[in-house]
PDB file of C-alpha atoms and ligand atoms in Angstrom:
ATOM      1  CA  UNK A   1     110.961-137.403  94.615  1.00  0.00           C
ATOM      2  CA  UNK A   2     109.001-137.557  91.008  1.00  0.00           C
ATOM      3  CA  UNK A   3     108.479-134.606  89.242  1.00  0.00           C
ATOM      4  CA  UNK A   4     104.699-134.082  88.256  1.00  0.00           C
ATOM      5  CA  UNK A   5     104.971-132.357  84.798  1.00  0.00           C
ATOM      6  CA  UNK A   6     102.114-130.230  83.449  1.00  0.00           C
ATOM      7  CA  UNK A   7     101.830-129.966  79.618  1.00  0.00           C
ATOM      8  CA  UNK A   8     100.144-126.834  78.666  1.00  0.00           C
ATOM      9  CA  UNK A   9      97.091-126.399  76.336  1.00  0.00           C
ATOM     10  CA  UNK A  10      96.824-124.099  73.063  1.00  0.00           C
ATOM     11  CA  UNK A  11      94.243-121.115  74.079  1.00  0.00           C
ATOM     12  CA  UNK A  12      92.708-118.588  71.704  1.00  0.00           C
ATOM     13  CA  UNK A  13      92.704-115.514  73.479  1.00  0.00           C
ATOM     14  CA  UNK A  14      89.565-112.779  72.522  1.00  0.00           C
ATOM     15  CA  UNK A  15      91.984-110.326  70.708  1.00  0.00           C
ATOM     16  CA  UNK A  16      91.564-108.524  67.460  1.00  0.00           C
ATOM     17  CA  UNK A  17      94.408-110.654  66.419  1.00  0.00           C
ATOM     18  CA  UNK A  18      94.752-114.400  66.334  1.00  0.00           C
ATOM     19  CA  UNK A  19      97.405-114.680  69.146  1.00  0.00           C
ATOM     20  CA  UNK A  20      97.446-118.064  71.066  1.00  0.00           C
ATOM     21  CA  UNK A  21      98.683-118.756  74.260  1.00  0.00           C
ATOM     22  CA  UNK A  22      99.986-121.654  76.416  1.00  0.00           C
ATOM     23  CA  UNK A  23      98.032-122.226  79.407  1.00  0.00           C
ATOM     24  CA  UNK A  24      99.731-124.387  82.424  1.00  0.00           C
ATOM     25  CA  UNK A  25      97.230-123.544  84.840  1.00  0.00           C
ATOM     26  CA  UNK A  26      94.572-124.210  85.585  1.00  0.00           C
ATOM     27  CA  UNK A  27      94.796-127.840  84.425  1.00  0.00           C
ATOM     28  CA  UNK A  28      92.658-130.915  85.141  1.00  0.00           C
ATOM     29  CA  UNK A  29      95.810-132.456  87.094  1.00  0.00           C
ATOM     30  CA  UNK A  30      96.708-129.236  89.122  1.00  0.00           C
ATOM     31  CA  UNK A  31      94.316-126.416  89.752  1.00  0.00           C
ATOM     32  CA  UNK A  32      96.866-124.329  91.740  1.00  0.00           C
ATOM     33  CA  UNK A  33     100.000-123.639  93.227  1.00  0.00           C
ATOM     34  CA  UNK A  34      99.637-121.923  96.445  1.00  0.00           C
ATOM     35  CA  UNK A  35      97.586-119.106  95.580  1.00  0.00           C
ATOM     36  CA  UNK A  36      98.715-119.347  91.766  1.00  0.00           C
ATOM     37  CA  UNK A  37      95.421-120.039  89.797  1.00  0.00           C
ATOM     38  CA  UNK A  38      96.364-119.174  86.008  1.00  0.00           C
ATOM     39  CA  UNK A  39      99.544-119.646  84.103  1.00  0.00           C
ATOM     40  CA  UNK A  40      99.621-118.455  80.457  1.00  0.00           C
ATOM     41  CA  UNK A  41     102.725-118.275  78.194  1.00  0.00           C
ATOM     42  CA  UNK A  42     102.634-116.470  74.774  1.00  0.00           C
ATOM     43  CA  UNK A  43     105.610-115.839  72.232  1.00  0.00           C
ATOM     44  CA  UNK A  44     108.201-115.501  71.329  1.00  0.00           C
ATOM     45  CA  UNK A  45     106.870-114.038  68.170  1.00  0.00           C
ATOM     46  CA  UNK A  46     107.807-111.672  65.886  1.00  0.00           C
ATOM     47  CA  UNK A  47     104.409-110.478  65.806  1.00  0.00           C
ATOM     48  CA  UNK A  48     105.085-107.796  68.181  1.00  0.00           C
ATOM     49  CA  UNK A  49     101.768-105.999  68.173  1.00  0.00           C
ATOM     50  CA  UNK A  50      99.888-109.250  68.420  1.00  0.00           C
ATOM     51  CA  UNK A  51      98.515-108.909  72.009  1.00  0.00           C
ATOM     52  CA  UNK A  52      95.310-106.457  71.396  1.00  0.00           C
ATOM     53  CA  UNK A  53      93.050-107.356  74.271  1.00  0.00           C
ATOM     54  CA  UNK A  54      90.314-104.789  74.729  1.00  0.00           C
ATOM     55  CA  UNK A  55      88.649-103.545  77.626  1.00  0.00           C
ATOM     56  CA  UNK A  56      87.855-106.707  79.922  1.00  0.00           C
ATOM     57  CA  UNK A  57      86.817-107.048  83.656  1.00  0.00           C
ATOM     58  CA  UNK A  58      88.620-108.962  86.803  1.00  0.00           C
ATOM     59  CA  UNK A  59      87.327-109.579  90.010  1.00  0.00           C
ATOM     60  CA  UNK A  60      88.751-111.689  93.242  1.00  0.00           C
ATOM     61  CA  UNK A  61      92.223-111.922  91.972  1.00  0.00           C
ATOM     62  CA  UNK A  62      95.743-110.129  91.115  1.00  0.00           C
ATOM     63  CA  UNK A  63      96.954-110.239  87.797  1.00  0.00           C
ATOM     64  CA  UNK A  64     100.902-110.702  87.483  1.00  0.00           C
ATOM     65  CA  UNK A  65     102.451-109.687  84.181  1.00  0.00           C
ATOM     66  CA  UNK A  66     106.144-110.329  83.394  1.00  0.00           C
ATOM     67  CA  UNK A  67     107.556-109.711  79.965  1.00  0.00           C
ATOM     68  CA  UNK A  68     110.641-111.413  78.565  1.00  0.00           C
ATOM     69  CA  UNK A  69     110.842-109.118  75.328  1.00  0.00           C
ATOM     70  CA  UNK A  70     108.441-106.848  73.897  1.00  0.00           C
ATOM     71  CA  UNK A  71     106.503-103.832  75.293  1.00  0.00           C
ATOM     72  CA  UNK A  72     103.012-104.137  76.828  1.00  0.00           C
ATOM     73  CA  UNK A  73     100.832-101.033  77.673  1.00  0.00           C
ATOM     74  CA  UNK A  74      98.129-101.485  80.677  1.00  0.00           C
ATOM     75  CA  UNK A  75      95.044 -99.364  80.784  1.00  0.00           C
ATOM     76  CA  UNK A  76      92.739 -99.688  83.635  1.00  0.00           C
ATOM     77  CA  UNK A  77      89.135 -98.170  84.543  1.00  0.00           C
ATOM     78  CA  UNK A  78      90.967 -96.799  87.698  1.00  0.00           C
ATOM     79  CA  UNK A  79      93.167 -94.782  85.825  1.00  0.00           C
ATOM     80  CA  UNK A  80      96.562 -96.403  85.519  1.00  0.00           C
ATOM     81  CA  UNK A  81      98.081 -96.416  82.310  1.00  0.00           C
ATOM     82  CA  UNK A  82     101.667 -98.123  82.606  1.00  0.00           C
ATOM     83  CA  UNK A  83     104.077 -99.130  79.455  1.00  0.00           C
ATOM     84  CA  UNK A  84     105.766-102.555  80.618  1.00  0.00           C
ATOM     85  CA  UNK A  85     109.271-103.551  79.812  1.00  0.00           C
ATOM     86  CA  UNK A  86     111.223-106.817  80.258  1.00  0.00           C
ATOM     87  CA  UNK A  87     112.372-106.895  83.797  1.00  0.00           C
ATOM     88  CA  UNK A  88     109.574-105.197  85.275  1.00  0.00           C
ATOM     89  CA  UNK A  89     106.469-106.033  86.888  1.00  0.00           C
ATOM     90  CA  UNK A  90     102.722-105.080  86.336  1.00  0.00           C
ATOM     91  CA  UNK A  91     100.316-106.245  89.242  1.00  0.00           C
ATOM     92  CA  UNK A  92      96.861-105.141  89.167  1.00  0.00           C
ATOM     93  CA  UNK A  93      94.580-106.038  92.453  1.00  0.00           C
ATOM     94  CA  UNK A  94      91.415-106.319  90.987  1.00  0.00           C
ATOM     95  CA  UNK A  95      89.531-106.742  94.329  1.00  0.00           C
ATOM     96  CA  UNK A  96      85.684-106.170  93.984  1.00  0.00           C
ATOM     97  CA  UNK A  97      86.016-105.419  90.397  1.00  0.00           C
ATOM     98  CA  UNK A  98      88.124-103.420  87.582  1.00  0.00           C
ATOM     99  CA  UNK A  99      88.280-103.362  84.331  1.00  0.00           C
ATOM    100  CA  UNK A 100      91.644-102.894  81.682  1.00  0.00           C
ATOM    101  CA  UNK A 101      93.026-103.441  78.522  1.00  0.00           C
ATOM    102  CA  UNK A 102      96.258-104.868  77.312  1.00  0.00           C
ATOM    103  CA  UNK A 103      97.967-104.226  74.041  1.00  0.00           C
ATOM    104  CA  UNK A 104     101.586-104.833  72.941  1.00  0.00           C
ATOM    105  CA  UNK A 105     103.454-102.187  71.272  1.00  0.00           C
ATOM    106  CA  UNK A 106     106.055-101.882  68.247  1.00  0.00           C
ATOM    107  CA  UNK A 107     109.461-100.899  68.801  1.00  0.00           C
ATOM    108  CA  UNK A 108     111.014-104.534  69.722  1.00  0.00           C
ATOM    109  CA  UNK A 109     111.902-107.473  67.873  1.00  0.00           C
ATOM    110  CA  UNK A 110     110.193-110.125  69.717  1.00  0.00           C
ATOM    111  CA  UNK A 111     106.865-110.315  72.470  1.00  0.00           C
ATOM    112  CA  UNK A 112     107.463-113.014  74.779  1.00  0.00           C
ATOM    113  CA  UNK A 113     105.624-112.910  78.371  1.00  0.00           C
ATOM    114  CA  UNK A 114     103.882-114.554  80.851  1.00  0.00           C
ATOM    115  CA  UNK A 115     100.778-113.589  82.888  1.00  0.00           C
ATOM    116  CA  UNK A 116      99.459-115.268  85.751  1.00  0.00           C
ATOM    117  CA  UNK A 117      96.934-114.543  88.314  1.00  0.00           C
ATOM    118  CA  UNK A 118      96.744-114.916  92.428  1.00  0.00           C
ATOM    119  CA  UNK A 119      93.626-115.775  94.038  1.00  0.00           C
ATOM    120  CA  UNK A 120      92.766-113.099  96.696  1.00  0.00           C
ATOM    121  CA  UNK A 121      91.861-114.582  99.992  1.00  0.00           C
ATOM    122  CA  UNK A 122      88.322-113.898 101.421  1.00  0.00           C
ATOM    123  CA  UNK A 123      89.572-111.099 103.923  1.00  0.00           C
ATOM    124  CA  UNK A 124      90.683-108.771 100.814  1.00  0.00           C
ATOM    125  CA  UNK A 125      88.763-110.303  97.809  1.00  0.00           C
ATOM    126  CA  UNK A 126      86.252-107.470  97.747  1.00  0.00           C
ATOM    127  CA  UNK A 127      88.605-104.573  98.338  1.00  0.00           C
ATOM    128  CA  UNK A 128      89.084-101.506  96.086  1.00  0.00           C
ATOM    129  CA  UNK A 129      90.845-102.066  93.159  1.00  0.00           C
ATOM    130  CA  UNK A 130      94.842-101.139  92.968  1.00  0.00           C
ATOM    131  CA  UNK A 131      97.458-101.111  90.861  1.00  0.00           C
ATOM    132  CA  UNK A 132     101.389-101.278  91.048  1.00  0.00           C
ATOM    133  CA  UNK A 133     104.370-101.434  88.644  1.00  0.00           C
ATOM    134  CA  UNK A 134     108.014-102.173  89.980  1.00  0.00           C
ATOM    135  CA  UNK A 135     111.196-101.898  88.086  1.00  0.00           C
ATOM    136  CA  UNK A 136     113.611-102.110  91.128  1.00  0.00           C
ATOM    137  CA  UNK A 137     113.430-105.976  92.135  1.00  0.00           C
ATOM    138  CA  UNK A 138     115.509-108.310  94.348  1.00  0.00           C
ATOM    139  CA  UNK A 139     118.203-110.104  92.305  1.00  0.00           C
ATOM    140  CA  UNK A 140     120.343-112.856  93.719  1.00  0.00           C
ATOM    141  CA  UNK A 141     123.238-114.896  92.409  1.00  0.00           C
ATOM    142  CA  UNK A 142     122.556-118.504  93.078  1.00  0.00           C
ATOM    143  CA  UNK A 143     125.996-120.184  91.492  1.00  0.00           C
ATOM    144  CA  UNK A 144     125.336-120.760  87.909  1.00  0.00           C
ATOM    145  CA  UNK A 145     121.922-119.192  87.939  1.00  0.00           C
ATOM    146  CA  UNK A 146     120.366-115.657  88.899  1.00  0.00           C
ATOM    147  CA  UNK A 147     117.063-115.218  90.065  1.00  0.00           C
ATOM    148  CA  UNK A 148     114.741-112.235  90.132  1.00  0.00           C
ATOM    149  CA  UNK A 149     112.401-111.955  92.880  1.00  0.00           C
ATOM    150  CA  UNK A 150     109.514-110.410  90.981  1.00  0.00           C
ATOM    151  CA  UNK A 151     106.776-111.147  93.650  1.00  0.00           C
ATOM    152  CA  UNK A 152     106.465-112.508  97.122  1.00  0.00           C
ATOM    153  CA  UNK A 153     109.502-113.857  99.498  1.00  0.00           C
ATOM    154  CA  UNK A 154     112.842-115.999  98.641  1.00  0.00           C
ATOM    155  CA  UNK A 155     114.582-116.517 102.028  1.00  0.00           C
ATOM    156  CA  UNK A 156     114.477-113.046 104.145  1.00  0.00           C
ATOM    157  CA  UNK A 157     113.890-111.098 100.710  1.00  0.00           C
ATOM    158  CA  UNK A 158     110.622-109.286  99.719  1.00  0.00           C
ATOM    159  CA  UNK A 159     109.532-108.048  96.353  1.00  0.00           C
ATOM    160  CA  UNK A 160     108.073-104.344  96.904  1.00  0.00           C
ATOM    161  CA  UNK A 161     105.061-105.790  95.002  1.00  0.00           C
ATOM    162  CA  UNK A 162     102.056-106.305  97.616  1.00  0.00           C
ATOM    163  CA  UNK A 163     100.553-109.666  98.172  1.00  0.00           C
ATOM    164  CA  UNK A 164      98.069-111.299 100.454  1.00  0.00           C
ATOM    165  CA  UNK A 165      99.010-114.932 101.002  1.00  0.00           C
ATOM    166  CA  UNK A 166     102.802-116.240 101.591  1.00  0.00           C
ATOM    167  CA  UNK A 167     104.353-116.804  98.030  1.00  0.00           C
ATOM    168  CA  UNK A 168     107.033-116.638  95.626  1.00  0.00           C
ATOM    169  CA  UNK A 169     107.421-115.582  92.072  1.00  0.00           C
ATOM    170  CA  UNK A 170     110.494-115.437  90.406  1.00  0.00           C
ATOM    171  CA  UNK A 171     112.521-115.832  86.888  1.00  0.00           C
ATOM    172  CA  UNK A 172     115.672-117.663  87.055  1.00  0.00           C
ATOM    173  CA  UNK A 173     118.090-117.403  84.226  1.00  0.00           C
ATOM    174  CA  UNK A 174     120.497-120.380  84.313  1.00  0.00           C
ATOM    175  CA  UNK A 175     123.619-120.071  82.463  1.00  0.00           C
ATOM    176  CA  UNK A 176     124.131-123.835  81.358  1.00  0.00           C
ATOM    177  CA  UNK A 177     126.637-126.534  81.791  1.00  0.00           C
ATOM    178  CA  UNK A 178     127.134-129.605  83.679  1.00  0.00           C
ATOM    179  CA  UNK A 179     126.718-128.353  87.392  1.00  0.00           C
ATOM    180  CA  UNK A 180     123.046-128.317  88.888  1.00  0.00           C
ATOM    181  CA  UNK A 181     122.141-124.953  90.777  1.00  0.00           C
ATOM    182  CA  UNK A 182     120.604-125.902  93.923  1.00  0.00           C
ATOM    183  CA  UNK A 183     117.718-123.343  94.717  1.00  0.00           C
ATOM    184  CA  UNK A 184     116.425-123.169  98.379  1.00  0.00           C
ATOM    185  CA  UNK A 185     112.713-123.589  99.044  1.00  0.00           C
ATOM    186  CA  UNK A 186     110.304-123.101 101.774  1.00  0.00           C
ATOM    187  CA  UNK A 187     109.461-126.782 102.452  1.00  0.00           C
ATOM    188  CA  UNK A 188     105.647-125.952 104.072  1.00  0.00           C
ATOM    189  CA  UNK A 189     105.127-124.581 100.158  1.00  0.00           C
ATOM    190  CA  UNK A 190     103.978-126.101  97.114  1.00  0.00           C
ATOM    191  CA  UNK A 191     106.026-124.806  93.997  1.00  0.00           C
ATOM    192  CA  UNK A 192     106.203-125.020  90.133  1.00  0.00           C
ATOM    193  CA  UNK A 193     108.729-124.563  87.392  1.00  0.00           C
ATOM    194  CA  UNK A 194     107.970-123.239  84.224  1.00  0.00           C
ATOM    195  CA  UNK A 195     110.639-124.410  81.317  1.00  0.00           C
ATOM    196  CA  UNK A 196     110.666-120.751  79.175  1.00  0.00           C
ATOM    197  CA  UNK A 197     112.471-121.086  76.628  1.00  0.00           C
ATOM    198  CA  UNK A 198     114.749-124.251  76.852  1.00  0.00           C
ATOM    199  CA  UNK A 199     114.701-127.894  78.059  1.00  0.00           C
ATOM    200  CA  UNK A 200     115.462-128.149  81.756  1.00  0.00           C
ATOM    201  CA  UNK A 201     116.161-130.632  84.460  1.00  0.00           C
ATOM    202  CA  UNK A 202     114.526-130.672  87.587  1.00  0.00           C
ATOM    203  CA  UNK A 203     115.593-132.848  90.136  1.00  0.00           C
ATOM    204  CA  UNK A 204     117.342-134.581  87.342  1.00  0.00           C
ATOM    205  CA  UNK A 205     114.293-134.944  85.494  1.00  0.00           C
ATOM    206  CA  UNK A 206     113.873-133.654  81.697  1.00  0.00           C
ATOM    207  CA  UNK A 207     111.216-131.231  81.693  1.00  0.00           C
ATOM    208  CA  UNK A 208     110.135-129.756  78.059  1.00  0.00           C
ATOM    209  CA  UNK A 209     110.386-126.126  77.053  1.00  0.00           C
ATOM    210  CA  UNK A 210     106.750-124.921  77.771  1.00  0.00           C
ATOM    211  CA  UNK A 211     105.929-127.570  80.190  1.00  0.00           C
ATOM    212  CA  UNK A 212     105.431-126.939  84.204  1.00  0.00           C
ATOM    213  CA  UNK A 213     107.091-129.072  86.780  1.00  0.00           C
ATOM    214  CA  UNK A 214     105.160-129.531  89.845  1.00  0.00           C
ATOM    215  CA  UNK A 215     106.849-129.811  93.407  1.00  0.00           C
ATOM    216  CA  UNK A 216     104.281-130.734  96.328  1.00  0.00           C
ATOM    217  CA  UNK A 217     105.362-129.400 100.063  1.00  0.00           C
ATOM    218  CA  UNK A 218     108.009-131.020 101.897  1.00  0.00           C
ATOM    219  CA  UNK A 219     110.861-130.240  99.592  1.00  0.00           C
ATOM    220  CA  UNK A 220     113.630-127.749 101.002  1.00  0.00           C
ATOM    221  CA  UNK A 221     115.785-127.275  98.047  1.00  0.00           C
ATOM    222  CA  UNK A 222     115.640-128.073  93.844  1.00  0.00           C
ATOM    223  CA  UNK A 223     118.269-128.947  91.656  1.00  0.00           C
ATOM    224  CA  UNK A 224     117.866-127.363  88.287  1.00  0.00           C
ATOM    225  CA  UNK A 225     120.142-127.671  85.406  1.00  0.00           C
ATOM    226  CA  UNK A 226     120.342-127.141  81.433  1.00  0.00           C
ATOM    227  CA  UNK A 227     122.694-127.959  78.889  1.00  0.00           C
ATOM    228  CA  UNK A 228     122.028-124.341  77.539  1.00  0.00           C
ATOM    229  CA  UNK A 229     121.391-120.737  78.778  1.00  0.00           C
ATOM    230  CA  UNK A 230     117.573-121.119  79.805  1.00  0.00           C
ATOM    231  CA  UNK A 231     114.765-119.327  81.489  1.00  0.00           C
ATOM    232  CA  UNK A 232     112.657-120.313  84.240  1.00  0.00           C
ATOM    233  CA  UNK A 233     109.696-119.123  86.249  1.00  0.00           C
ATOM    234  CA  UNK A 234     109.686-120.552  89.891  1.00  0.00           C
ATOM    235  CA  UNK A 235     106.303-120.023  91.348  1.00  0.00           C
ATOM    236  CA  UNK A 236     105.016-121.591  94.789  1.00  0.00           C
ATOM    237  CA  UNK A 237     103.316-120.401  97.837  1.00  0.00           C
ATOM    238  CA  UNK A 238     101.309-121.913 100.990  1.00  0.00           C
ATOM    239  CA  UNK A 239      98.607-124.096  99.855  1.00  0.00           C
ATOM    240  CA  UNK A 240      95.763-121.922  99.227  1.00  0.00           C
ATOM    241  CA  UNK A 241      92.648-124.016 100.632  1.00  0.00           C
ATOM    242  CA  UNK A 242      89.698-121.751 100.042  1.00  0.00           C
ATOM    243  CA  UNK A 243      87.189-123.360  97.699  1.00  0.00           C
ATOM    244  CA  UNK A 244      87.133-120.987  94.218  1.00  0.00           C
ATOM    245  CA  UNK A 245      84.755-120.572  91.635  1.00  0.00           C
ATOM    246  CA  UNK A 246      86.875-119.503  88.661  1.00  0.00           C
ATOM    247  CA  UNK A 247      85.034-118.538  85.470  1.00  0.00           C
ATOM    248  CA  UNK A 248      86.301-116.616  82.465  1.00  0.00           C
ATOM    249  CA  UNK A 249      88.061-113.501  83.990  1.00  0.00           C
ATOM    250  CA  UNK A 250      86.169-113.792  87.406  1.00  0.00           C
ATOM    251  CA  UNK A 251      86.888-115.712  90.911  1.00  0.00           C
ATOM    252  CA  UNK A 252      84.144-115.983  93.012  1.00  0.00           C
ATOM    253  CA  UNK A 253      82.796-117.969  95.864  1.00  0.00           C
ATOM    254  CA  UNK A 254      79.687-119.504  94.510  1.00  0.00           C
ATOM    255  CA  UNK A 255      77.878-119.586  91.222  1.00  0.00           C
ATOM    256  CA  UNK A 256      75.480-116.707  92.080  1.00  0.00           C
ATOM    257  CA  UNK A 257      78.430-114.408  92.454  1.00  0.00           C
ATOM    258  CA  UNK A 258      79.751-115.228  89.158  1.00  0.00           C
ATOM    259  CA  UNK A 259      76.237-114.970  87.522  1.00  0.00           C
ATOM    260  CA  UNK A 260      75.866-111.644  89.079  1.00  0.00           C
ATOM    261  CA  UNK A 261      79.698-110.404  88.243  1.00  0.00           C
ATOM    262  CA  UNK A 262      78.671-111.621  84.596  1.00  0.00           C
ATOM    263  CA  UNK A 263      75.593-109.620  84.265  1.00  0.00           C
ATOM    264  CA  UNK A 264      76.934-106.381  85.809  1.00  0.00           C
ATOM    265  CA  UNK A 265      79.823-106.356  83.311  1.00  0.00           C
ATOM    266  CA  UNK A 266      77.316-107.007  80.411  1.00  0.00           C
ATOM    267  CA  UNK A 267      75.198-104.253  81.653  1.00  0.00           C
ATOM    268  CA  UNK A 268      78.387-101.925  81.923  1.00  0.00           C
ATOM    269  CA  UNK A 269      77.569-101.761  85.302  1.00  0.00           C
ATOM    270  CA  UNK A 270      79.677 -99.124  87.601  1.00  0.00           C
ATOM    271  CA  UNK A 271      81.201-102.121  89.453  1.00  0.00           C
ATOM    272  CA  UNK A 272      84.026-102.343  86.937  1.00  0.00           C
ATOM    273  CA  UNK A 273      84.238 -99.166  85.500  1.00  0.00           C
ATOM    274  CA  UNK A 274      85.168 -97.547  82.272  1.00  0.00           C
ATOM    275  CA  UNK A 275      88.632 -97.910  80.295  1.00  0.00           C
ATOM    276  CA  UNK A 276      89.798 -95.189  78.333  1.00  0.00           C
ATOM    277  CA  UNK A 277      92.304 -96.389  75.815  1.00  0.00           C
ATOM    278  CA  UNK A 278      93.409 -96.319  71.927  1.00  0.00           C
ATOM    279  CA  UNK A 279      91.986 -99.840  71.370  1.00  0.00           C
ATOM    280  CA  UNK A 280      88.333 -98.934  72.005  1.00  0.00           C
ATOM    281  CA  UNK A 281      85.477-101.440  72.399  1.00  0.00           C
ATOM    282  CA  UNK A 282      85.133-103.817  75.326  1.00  0.00           C
ATOM    283  CA  UNK A 283      84.852-107.476  75.248  1.00  0.00           C
ATOM    284  CA  UNK A 284      81.371-109.146  76.312  1.00  0.00           C
ATOM    285  CA  UNK A 285      81.223-111.878  79.005  1.00  0.00           C
ATOM    286  CA  UNK A 286      80.619-115.272  77.145  1.00  0.00           C
ATOM    287  CA  UNK A 287      77.300-117.350  77.929  1.00  0.00           C
ATOM    288  CA  UNK A 288      77.844-119.257  80.892  1.00  0.00           C
ATOM    289  CA  UNK A 289      77.546-123.305  80.618  1.00  0.00           C
ATOM    290  CA  UNK A 290      74.021-124.751  81.243  1.00  0.00           C
ATOM    291  CA  UNK A 291      75.424-126.437  84.418  1.00  0.00           C
ATOM    292  CA  UNK A 292      75.805-125.084  87.976  1.00  0.00           C
ATOM    293  CA  UNK A 293      79.468-124.372  88.343  1.00  0.00           C
ATOM    294  CA  UNK A 294      81.284-126.286  91.120  1.00  0.00           C
ATOM    295  CA  UNK A 295      83.722-125.070  93.441  1.00  0.00           C
ATOM    296  CA  UNK A 296      87.138-126.007  92.473  1.00  0.00           C
TER     297      UNK A 296
HETATM  298 MN1   MN B   1      93.069-109.058  82.178  1.00  0.00          MN
END
């Protein structure tokens, strides 16, 4: 099976600094992988305090933050405050609406992380906001590689993080060498593998650092290898078939819903609440494009 490879694009975030991220999802050739609709990869950078994102809203999704290096402080309008360290997961369920700020802290040599979004299905997308932090996560020895299940399911194992559709989110650390590691997959799901810090081979095909290799449904295993120690992110899930309107930090089901979310945030409406943090201020939603948004 040929592997479709998604190259990232560089995106400048609305932050107090000039930090740029590499975005693999959404992509013109790949809108989503299961319920995974968004994948940003930033660093490694010695600018460990470079991530200073003031209060901004989310709705209709969960944010999944997973650092490899560095410290990230989360503050949200439901009153949750949490410093996140490598090997730990922050999961924010935005539901009907929440606001949060994210800033990286001094005290480490390097900052390197991924942040992903999961679309919430219709039945729960208007629920109230929630936040979870998990440091005790299932780990597996795959022979030549180790896997940390930060969210979802792997075989019979489950991450404690709360999910609303069948999915997996895992970090894999390859030891490097000639022998490939065979990773079992749920063959009714689609999957993708991000090469985080080294070139890897996925089913024998070279995947460059920062690229995302897509595996369609029907694959019961995947073979991964690398010449050197390398870190991967494996995401996957049951195909998510609801049409989505994804704009800025929101996921809705119609253009009108997105217009309403934008107006309420910019009017400082109680739907999203207030964030109390050391950063101060908030990020206004940009102008909508002068066209009716389309479902994707
Ligand atoms: Mn955010």
